[in-house]
Coordinates of C-alpha atoms and ligand atoms in Angstrom, one line a residue:
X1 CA 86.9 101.7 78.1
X2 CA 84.0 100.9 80.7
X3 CA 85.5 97.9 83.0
X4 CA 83.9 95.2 84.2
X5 CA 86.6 94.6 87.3
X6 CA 89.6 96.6 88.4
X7 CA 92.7 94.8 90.6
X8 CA 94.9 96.7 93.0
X9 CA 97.7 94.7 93.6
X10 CA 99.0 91.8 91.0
X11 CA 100.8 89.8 94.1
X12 CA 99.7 86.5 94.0
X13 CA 96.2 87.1 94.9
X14 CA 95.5 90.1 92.6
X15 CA 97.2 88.4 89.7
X16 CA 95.7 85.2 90.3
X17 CA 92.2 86.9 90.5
X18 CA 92.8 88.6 87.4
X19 CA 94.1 85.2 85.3
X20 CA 90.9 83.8 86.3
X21 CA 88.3 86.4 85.4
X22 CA 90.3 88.2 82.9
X23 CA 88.4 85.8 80.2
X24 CA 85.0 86.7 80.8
X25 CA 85.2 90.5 82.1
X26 CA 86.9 93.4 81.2
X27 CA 89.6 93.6 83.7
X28 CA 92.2 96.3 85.0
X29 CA 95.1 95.4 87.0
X30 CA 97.4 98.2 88.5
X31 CA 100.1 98.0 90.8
X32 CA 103.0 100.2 91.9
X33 CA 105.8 97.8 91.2
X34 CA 107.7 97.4 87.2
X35 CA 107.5 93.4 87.2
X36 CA 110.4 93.8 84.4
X37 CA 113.8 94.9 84.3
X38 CA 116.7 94.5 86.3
X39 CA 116.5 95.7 90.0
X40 CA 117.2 93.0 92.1
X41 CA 119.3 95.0 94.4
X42 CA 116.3 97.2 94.5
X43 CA 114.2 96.7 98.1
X44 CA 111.2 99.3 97.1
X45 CA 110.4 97.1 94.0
X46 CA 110.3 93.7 95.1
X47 CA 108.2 91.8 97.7
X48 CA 110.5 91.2 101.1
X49 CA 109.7 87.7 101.3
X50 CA 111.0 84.6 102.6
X51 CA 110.3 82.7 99.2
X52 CA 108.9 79.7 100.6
X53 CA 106.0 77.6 98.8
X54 CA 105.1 75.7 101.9
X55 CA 102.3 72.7 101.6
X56 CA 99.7 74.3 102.0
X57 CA 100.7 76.7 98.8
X58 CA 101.5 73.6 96.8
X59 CA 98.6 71.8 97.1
X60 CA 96.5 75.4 96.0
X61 CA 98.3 75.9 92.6
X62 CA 97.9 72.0 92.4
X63 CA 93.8 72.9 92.9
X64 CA 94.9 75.7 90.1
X65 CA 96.1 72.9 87.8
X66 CA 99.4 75.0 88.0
X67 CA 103.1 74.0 88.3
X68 CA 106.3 75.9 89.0
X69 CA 108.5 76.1 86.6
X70 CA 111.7 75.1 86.9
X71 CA 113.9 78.6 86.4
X72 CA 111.7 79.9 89.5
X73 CA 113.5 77.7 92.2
X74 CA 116.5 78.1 93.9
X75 CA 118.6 76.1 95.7
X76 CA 118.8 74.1 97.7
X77 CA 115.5 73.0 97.9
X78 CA 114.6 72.4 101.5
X79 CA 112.7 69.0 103.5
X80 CA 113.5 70.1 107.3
X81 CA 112.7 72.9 109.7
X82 CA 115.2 73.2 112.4
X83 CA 113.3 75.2 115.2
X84 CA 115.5 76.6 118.2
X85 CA 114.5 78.0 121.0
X86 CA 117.3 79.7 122.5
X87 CA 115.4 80.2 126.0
X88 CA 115.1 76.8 126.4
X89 CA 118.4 75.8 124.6
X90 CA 116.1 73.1 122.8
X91 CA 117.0 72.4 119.0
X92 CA 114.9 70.1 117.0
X93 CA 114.6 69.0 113.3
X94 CA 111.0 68.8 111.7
X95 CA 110.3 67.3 108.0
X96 CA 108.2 69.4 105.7
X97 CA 108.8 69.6 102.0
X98 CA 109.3 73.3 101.1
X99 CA 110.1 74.9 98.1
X100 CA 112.5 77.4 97.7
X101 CA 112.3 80.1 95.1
X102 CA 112.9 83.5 93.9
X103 CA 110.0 85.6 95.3
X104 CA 110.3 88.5 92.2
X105 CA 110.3 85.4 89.2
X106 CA 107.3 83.9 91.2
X107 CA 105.5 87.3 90.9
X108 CA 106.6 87.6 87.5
X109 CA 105.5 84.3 86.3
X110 CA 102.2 84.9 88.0
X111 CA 101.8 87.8 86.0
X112 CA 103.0 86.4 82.8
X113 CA 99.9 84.3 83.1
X114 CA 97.2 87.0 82.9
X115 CA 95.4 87.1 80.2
X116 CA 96.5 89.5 77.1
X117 CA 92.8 90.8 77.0
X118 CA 93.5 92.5 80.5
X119 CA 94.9 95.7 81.1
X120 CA 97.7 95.6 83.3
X121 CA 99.2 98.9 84.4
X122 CA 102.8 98.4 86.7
X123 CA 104.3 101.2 87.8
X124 CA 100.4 102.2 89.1
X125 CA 99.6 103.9 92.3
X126 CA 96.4 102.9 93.8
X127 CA 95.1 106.8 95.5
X128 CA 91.1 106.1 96.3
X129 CA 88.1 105.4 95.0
X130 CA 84.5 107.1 94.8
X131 CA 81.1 105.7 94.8
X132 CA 79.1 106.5 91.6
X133 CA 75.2 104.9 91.7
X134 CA 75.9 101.8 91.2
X135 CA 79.9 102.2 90.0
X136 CA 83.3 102.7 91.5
X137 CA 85.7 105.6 90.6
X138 CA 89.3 104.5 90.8
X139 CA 91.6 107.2 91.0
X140 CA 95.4 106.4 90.5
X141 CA 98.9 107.6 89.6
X142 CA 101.5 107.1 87.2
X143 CA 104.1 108.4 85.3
X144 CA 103.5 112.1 87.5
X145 CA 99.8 111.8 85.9
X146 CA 96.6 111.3 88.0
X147 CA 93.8 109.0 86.1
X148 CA 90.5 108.0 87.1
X149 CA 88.4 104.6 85.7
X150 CA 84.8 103.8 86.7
X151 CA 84.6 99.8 87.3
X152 CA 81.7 97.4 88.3
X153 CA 83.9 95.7 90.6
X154 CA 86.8 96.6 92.7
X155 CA 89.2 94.3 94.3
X156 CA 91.8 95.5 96.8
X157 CA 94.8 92.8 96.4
X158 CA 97.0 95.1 97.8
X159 CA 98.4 93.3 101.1
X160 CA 99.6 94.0 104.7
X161 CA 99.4 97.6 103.8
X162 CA 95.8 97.6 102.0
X163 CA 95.0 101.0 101.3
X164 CA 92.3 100.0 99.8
X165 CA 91.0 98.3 103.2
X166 CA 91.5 101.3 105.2
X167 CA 89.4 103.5 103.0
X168 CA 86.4 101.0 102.9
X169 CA 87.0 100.4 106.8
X170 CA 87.9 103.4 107.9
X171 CA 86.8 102.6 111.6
X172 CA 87.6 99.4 112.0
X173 CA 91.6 98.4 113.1
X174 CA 93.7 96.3 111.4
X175 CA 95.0 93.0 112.8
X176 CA 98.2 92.8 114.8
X177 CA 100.3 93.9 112.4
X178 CA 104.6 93.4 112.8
X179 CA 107.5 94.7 110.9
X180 CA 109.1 91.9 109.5
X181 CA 112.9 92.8 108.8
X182 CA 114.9 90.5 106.5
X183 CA 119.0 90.9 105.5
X184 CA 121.2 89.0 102.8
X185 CA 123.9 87.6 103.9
X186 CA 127.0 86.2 101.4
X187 CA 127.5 82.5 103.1
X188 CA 130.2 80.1 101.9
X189 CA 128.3 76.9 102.5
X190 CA 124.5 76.8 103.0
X191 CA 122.8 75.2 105.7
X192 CA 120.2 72.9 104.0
X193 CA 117.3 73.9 106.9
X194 CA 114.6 76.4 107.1
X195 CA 115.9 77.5 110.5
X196 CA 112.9 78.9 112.9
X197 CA 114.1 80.6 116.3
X198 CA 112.0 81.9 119.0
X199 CA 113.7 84.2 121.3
X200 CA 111.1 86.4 123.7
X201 CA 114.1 89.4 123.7
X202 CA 114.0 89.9 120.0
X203 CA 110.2 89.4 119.5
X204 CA 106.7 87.2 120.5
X205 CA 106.2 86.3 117.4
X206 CA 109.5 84.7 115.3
X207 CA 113.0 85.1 113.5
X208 CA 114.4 82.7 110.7
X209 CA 117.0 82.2 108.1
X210 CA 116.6 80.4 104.8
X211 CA 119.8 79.6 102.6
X212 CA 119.1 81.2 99.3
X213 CA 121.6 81.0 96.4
X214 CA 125.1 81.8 98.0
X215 CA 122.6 83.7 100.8
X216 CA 121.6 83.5 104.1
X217 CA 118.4 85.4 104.8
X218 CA 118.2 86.7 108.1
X219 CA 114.3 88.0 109.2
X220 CA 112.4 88.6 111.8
X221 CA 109.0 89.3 112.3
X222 CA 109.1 92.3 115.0
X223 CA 106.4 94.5 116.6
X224 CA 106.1 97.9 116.1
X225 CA 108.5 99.7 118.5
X226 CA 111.1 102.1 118.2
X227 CA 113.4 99.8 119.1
X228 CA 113.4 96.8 116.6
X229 CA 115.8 98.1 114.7
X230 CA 117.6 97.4 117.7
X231 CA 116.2 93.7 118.9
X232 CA 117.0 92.6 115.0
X233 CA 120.9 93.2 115.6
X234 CA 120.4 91.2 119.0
X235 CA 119.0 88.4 117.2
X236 CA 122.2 88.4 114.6
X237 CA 124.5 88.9 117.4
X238 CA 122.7 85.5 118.7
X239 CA 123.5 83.8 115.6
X240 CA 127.0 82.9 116.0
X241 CA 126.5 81.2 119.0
X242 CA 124.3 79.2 117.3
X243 CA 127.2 78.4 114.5
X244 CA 125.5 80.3 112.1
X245 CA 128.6 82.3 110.7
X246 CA 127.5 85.8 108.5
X247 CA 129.5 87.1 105.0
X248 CA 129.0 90.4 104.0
X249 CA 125.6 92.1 104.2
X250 CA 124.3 92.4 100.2
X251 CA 120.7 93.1 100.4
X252 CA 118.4 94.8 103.4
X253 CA 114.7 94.8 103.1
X254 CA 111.3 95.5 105.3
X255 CA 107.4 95.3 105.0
X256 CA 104.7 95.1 107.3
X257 CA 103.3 91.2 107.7
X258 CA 99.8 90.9 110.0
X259 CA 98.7 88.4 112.4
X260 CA 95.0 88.2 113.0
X261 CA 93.3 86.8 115.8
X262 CA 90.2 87.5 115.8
X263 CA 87.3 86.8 113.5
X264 CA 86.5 90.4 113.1
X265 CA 90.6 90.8 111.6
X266 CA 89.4 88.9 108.2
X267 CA 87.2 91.3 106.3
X268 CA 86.3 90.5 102.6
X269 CA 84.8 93.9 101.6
X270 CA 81.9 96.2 101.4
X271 CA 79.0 96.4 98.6
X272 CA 80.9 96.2 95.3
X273 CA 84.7 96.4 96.7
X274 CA 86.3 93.0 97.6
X275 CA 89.6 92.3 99.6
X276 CA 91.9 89.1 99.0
X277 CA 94.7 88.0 99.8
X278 CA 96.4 89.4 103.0
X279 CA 94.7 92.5 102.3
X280 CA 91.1 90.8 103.8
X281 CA 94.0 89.4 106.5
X282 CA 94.2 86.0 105.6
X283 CA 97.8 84.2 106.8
X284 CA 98.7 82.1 109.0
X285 CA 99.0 83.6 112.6
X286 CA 101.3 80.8 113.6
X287 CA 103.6 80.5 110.8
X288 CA 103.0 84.1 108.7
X289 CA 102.7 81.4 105.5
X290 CA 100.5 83.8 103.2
X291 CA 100.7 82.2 99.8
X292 CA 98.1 80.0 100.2
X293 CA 95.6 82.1 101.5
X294 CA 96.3 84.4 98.5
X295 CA 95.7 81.5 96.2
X296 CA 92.7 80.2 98.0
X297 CA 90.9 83.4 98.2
X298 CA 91.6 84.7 94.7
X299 CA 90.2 81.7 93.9
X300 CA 87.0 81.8 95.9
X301 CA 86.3 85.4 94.9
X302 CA 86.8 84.9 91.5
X303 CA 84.3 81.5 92.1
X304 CA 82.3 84.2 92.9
X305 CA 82.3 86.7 90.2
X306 CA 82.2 84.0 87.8
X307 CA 78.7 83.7 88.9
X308 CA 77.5 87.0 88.0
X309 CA 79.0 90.7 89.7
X310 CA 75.1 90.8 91.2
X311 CA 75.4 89.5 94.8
X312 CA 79.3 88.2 94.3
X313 CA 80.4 89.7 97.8
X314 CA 77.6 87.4 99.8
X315 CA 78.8 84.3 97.9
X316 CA 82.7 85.3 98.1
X317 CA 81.9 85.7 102.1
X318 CA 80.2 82.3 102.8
X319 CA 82.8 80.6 100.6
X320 CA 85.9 82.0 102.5
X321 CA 84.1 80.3 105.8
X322 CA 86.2 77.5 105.8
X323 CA 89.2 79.8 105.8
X324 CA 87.8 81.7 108.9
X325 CA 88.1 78.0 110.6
X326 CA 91.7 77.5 109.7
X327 CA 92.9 80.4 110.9
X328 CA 91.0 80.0 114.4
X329 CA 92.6 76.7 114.3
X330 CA 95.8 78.0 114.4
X331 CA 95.8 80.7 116.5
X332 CA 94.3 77.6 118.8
X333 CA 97.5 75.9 117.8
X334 CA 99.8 79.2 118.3
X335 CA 99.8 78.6 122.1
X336 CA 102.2 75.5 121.7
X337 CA 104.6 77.5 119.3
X338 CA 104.6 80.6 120.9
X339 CA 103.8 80.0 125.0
X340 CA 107.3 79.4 126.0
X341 CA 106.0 76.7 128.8
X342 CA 104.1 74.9 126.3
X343 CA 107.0 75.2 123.2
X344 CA 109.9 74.0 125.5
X345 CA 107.1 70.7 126.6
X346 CA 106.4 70.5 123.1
X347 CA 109.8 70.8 121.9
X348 CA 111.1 68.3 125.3
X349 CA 108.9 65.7 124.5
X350 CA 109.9 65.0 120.9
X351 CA 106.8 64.6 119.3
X352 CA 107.4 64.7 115.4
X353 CA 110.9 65.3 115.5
X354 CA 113.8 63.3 113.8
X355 CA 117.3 63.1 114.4
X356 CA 119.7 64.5 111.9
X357 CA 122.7 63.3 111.6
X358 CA 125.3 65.7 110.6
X359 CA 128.6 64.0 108.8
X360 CA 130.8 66.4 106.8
X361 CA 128.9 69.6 107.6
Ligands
FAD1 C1 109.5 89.0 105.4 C2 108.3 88.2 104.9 C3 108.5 86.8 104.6 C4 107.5 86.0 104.2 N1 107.7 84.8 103.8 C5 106.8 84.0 103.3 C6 107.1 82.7 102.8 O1 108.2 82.2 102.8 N2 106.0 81.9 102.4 C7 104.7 82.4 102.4 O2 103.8 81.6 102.0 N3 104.4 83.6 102.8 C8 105.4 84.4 103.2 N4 105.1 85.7 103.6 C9 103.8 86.2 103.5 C10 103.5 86.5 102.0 O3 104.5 87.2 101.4 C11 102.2 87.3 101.8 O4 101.2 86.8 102.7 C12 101.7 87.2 100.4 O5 102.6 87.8 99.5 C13 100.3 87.9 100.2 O6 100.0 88.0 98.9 P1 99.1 89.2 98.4 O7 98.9 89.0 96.9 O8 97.9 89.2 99.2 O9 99.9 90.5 98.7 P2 101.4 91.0 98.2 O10 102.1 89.8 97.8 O11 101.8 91.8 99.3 O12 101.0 91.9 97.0 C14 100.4 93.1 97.1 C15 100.7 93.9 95.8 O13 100.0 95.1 95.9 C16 100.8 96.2 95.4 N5 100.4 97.4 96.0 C17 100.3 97.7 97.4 N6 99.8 98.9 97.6 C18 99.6 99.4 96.3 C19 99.0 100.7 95.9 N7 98.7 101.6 96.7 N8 98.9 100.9 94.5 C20 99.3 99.9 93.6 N9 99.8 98.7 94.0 C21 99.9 98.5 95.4 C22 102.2 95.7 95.8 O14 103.2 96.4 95.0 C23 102.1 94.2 95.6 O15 102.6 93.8 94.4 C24 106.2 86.6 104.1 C25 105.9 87.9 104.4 C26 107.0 88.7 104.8 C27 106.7 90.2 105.0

């Protein structure tokens, strides 16, 4: 079997890419995670995530003509952030419609959705590639066995991590990338906010819970230091005095999570290798929301493609322009979130707050 396009990665930007070309190429889609069974408890097989469709996310799988169905959300389903800054000791409540959901029956769904014609290999290792004439050798593992395919196309979807970025841009370094670390805790009664907290002792960039199901999630976005094992237990020693009580600890997860700031950080490939998703590092630096910039540039790319393999990386890069923009935008924004002059008169002056009243809770 000679393919047309091979996928690395079916998170939401490889498996998006792959629903929308697997019609009119020959596609294969490998990735090193089951996508079946039972392994919630599991950490190495799912994506740590916060499970948050924010806005922006909505409005690309509205684009998609796509809806969520309803066995994918879990409650509650949130309308307000509550952002503390416990420099400052200023608390304020934000609307934005959110939804909640299980990150794994997201993935899952999105997978669901490809196309029977493709080939989708889970349980895949990604190892390299080679460059043939005019083809790509894809070398992979699984099951203990080492294969190699020859495609037209290849598309690294294969996030923070993207091996497949490093070995087509060897030289070039990776934007900021943190360590974001996330814990379960059992709560009793949820607190209906996406709580955000900036704290300059546990990092520069930002901590959170989410009530998930009977859970608190506890994360933290951390740079990379020995010691952030150490500044996450500060921030939940922090909690409490902010009357967020913890249950017992059921689930403890990690992955890396980037934050580019300059231009150069967004790369969408080389020749006939394309990157999506937060592999080509697009998310928002202000908010590390990624789920729309996987959407939007598995759509663009597989715009792209659609138009012919011949010249697809050229047409893919002056599409995702627009993206470029947004995330300049918001690291222009970033200094009124993250600045802790500029948050605590931001945060002082009230500017799109509301009250909240709080009977009962
Ligand atoms: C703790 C945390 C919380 C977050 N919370 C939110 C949130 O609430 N809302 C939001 O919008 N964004 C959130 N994000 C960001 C968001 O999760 C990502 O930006 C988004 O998942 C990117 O999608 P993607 O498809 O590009 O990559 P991923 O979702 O990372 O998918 C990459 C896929 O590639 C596979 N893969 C990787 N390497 C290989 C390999 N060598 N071989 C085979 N397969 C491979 C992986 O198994 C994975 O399935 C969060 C990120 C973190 C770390």
């Amino acid at each position: 079997m000679m393919y047309d396009v091979a996928v690395v990665g079916a998170g939401p930007a490889g498996a998006t890419l792959a629903r929308l070309v697997g019609k009119d190429y020959r596609v294969l889609v490998i990735d090193r995670r089951p996508f079946a069974g039972d392994y919630a408890d599991s950490p190495a097989k799912t994506k740590c995530c916060g499970g948050l469709l924010a806005p922006d996310a909505q409005q690309m799988l509205a684009e998609l003509g796509m809806g969520v169905p309803k066995d994918i959300l879990v409650g509650p389903q949130l309308f307000t952030v509550r952002t503390i800054d416990l420099q400052s000791r200023l608390e304020r409540y934000y609307q934005r419609f959110y939804l909640n959901l299980d990150r794994e029956r997201f993935d899952r769904w999105l997978v669901s959705l490809i196309p029977d014609r493709v080939d989708f290999l889970p349980e895949a290792t990604f190892k390299g590639y080679s460059l043939d004439g005019g083809r790509c050798n894809l070398r992979f593992s699984q099951g203990g066995k080492e294969y190699s395919e020859s495609v037209k196309v290849l598309i690294g979807a294969d996030g923070a991590n993207s091996r497949v970025r490093r070995l087509v841009f060897p030289d070039s370094a990776m934007p900021k990338k943190y360590i974001a670390i996330q814990e379960w805790f059992q709560i009793e009664q949820a607190m209906p906010y996406f709580t955000t907290i900036f704290d300059s002792e546990v990092t520069d960039f930002y901590s959170w819970t989410i009530p998930k199901e009977g859970c608190l999630l506890v994360g933290s976005a951390l740079s990379l230091s020995k010691d952030a094992a150490e500044r996450f237990e500060t921030l939940k020693g922090k909690l409490g005095t902010l009357g967020i009580r913890l249950g017992k600890c059921v689930k403890r997860e990690g992955a890396p999570i980037l934050r580019p700031q300059r231009l150069g950080d967004i790369r969408v490939g080389r020749g006939s290798i394309a990157l999506l998703g937060e592999a080509a590092g697009m998310i928002s630096p202000s908010s590390a929301e990624g789920l729309s910039y996987a959407f939007k540039s598995s759509l663009h790319c597989a715009q792209s493609l659609l138009d012919g393999p011949e010249g697809f990386l050229e047409r893919y890069d002056r599409a995702i322009n627009p993206m470029r923009v947004n995330i300049l935008l918001k690291n222009l924004k970033s200094p009124f979130m993250y600045n802790p002059r500029l948050r605590k008169a931001a945060m002082w002056s009230g500017l799109l707050s509301m009250e909240v009243y709080k009977a009962g809770v």
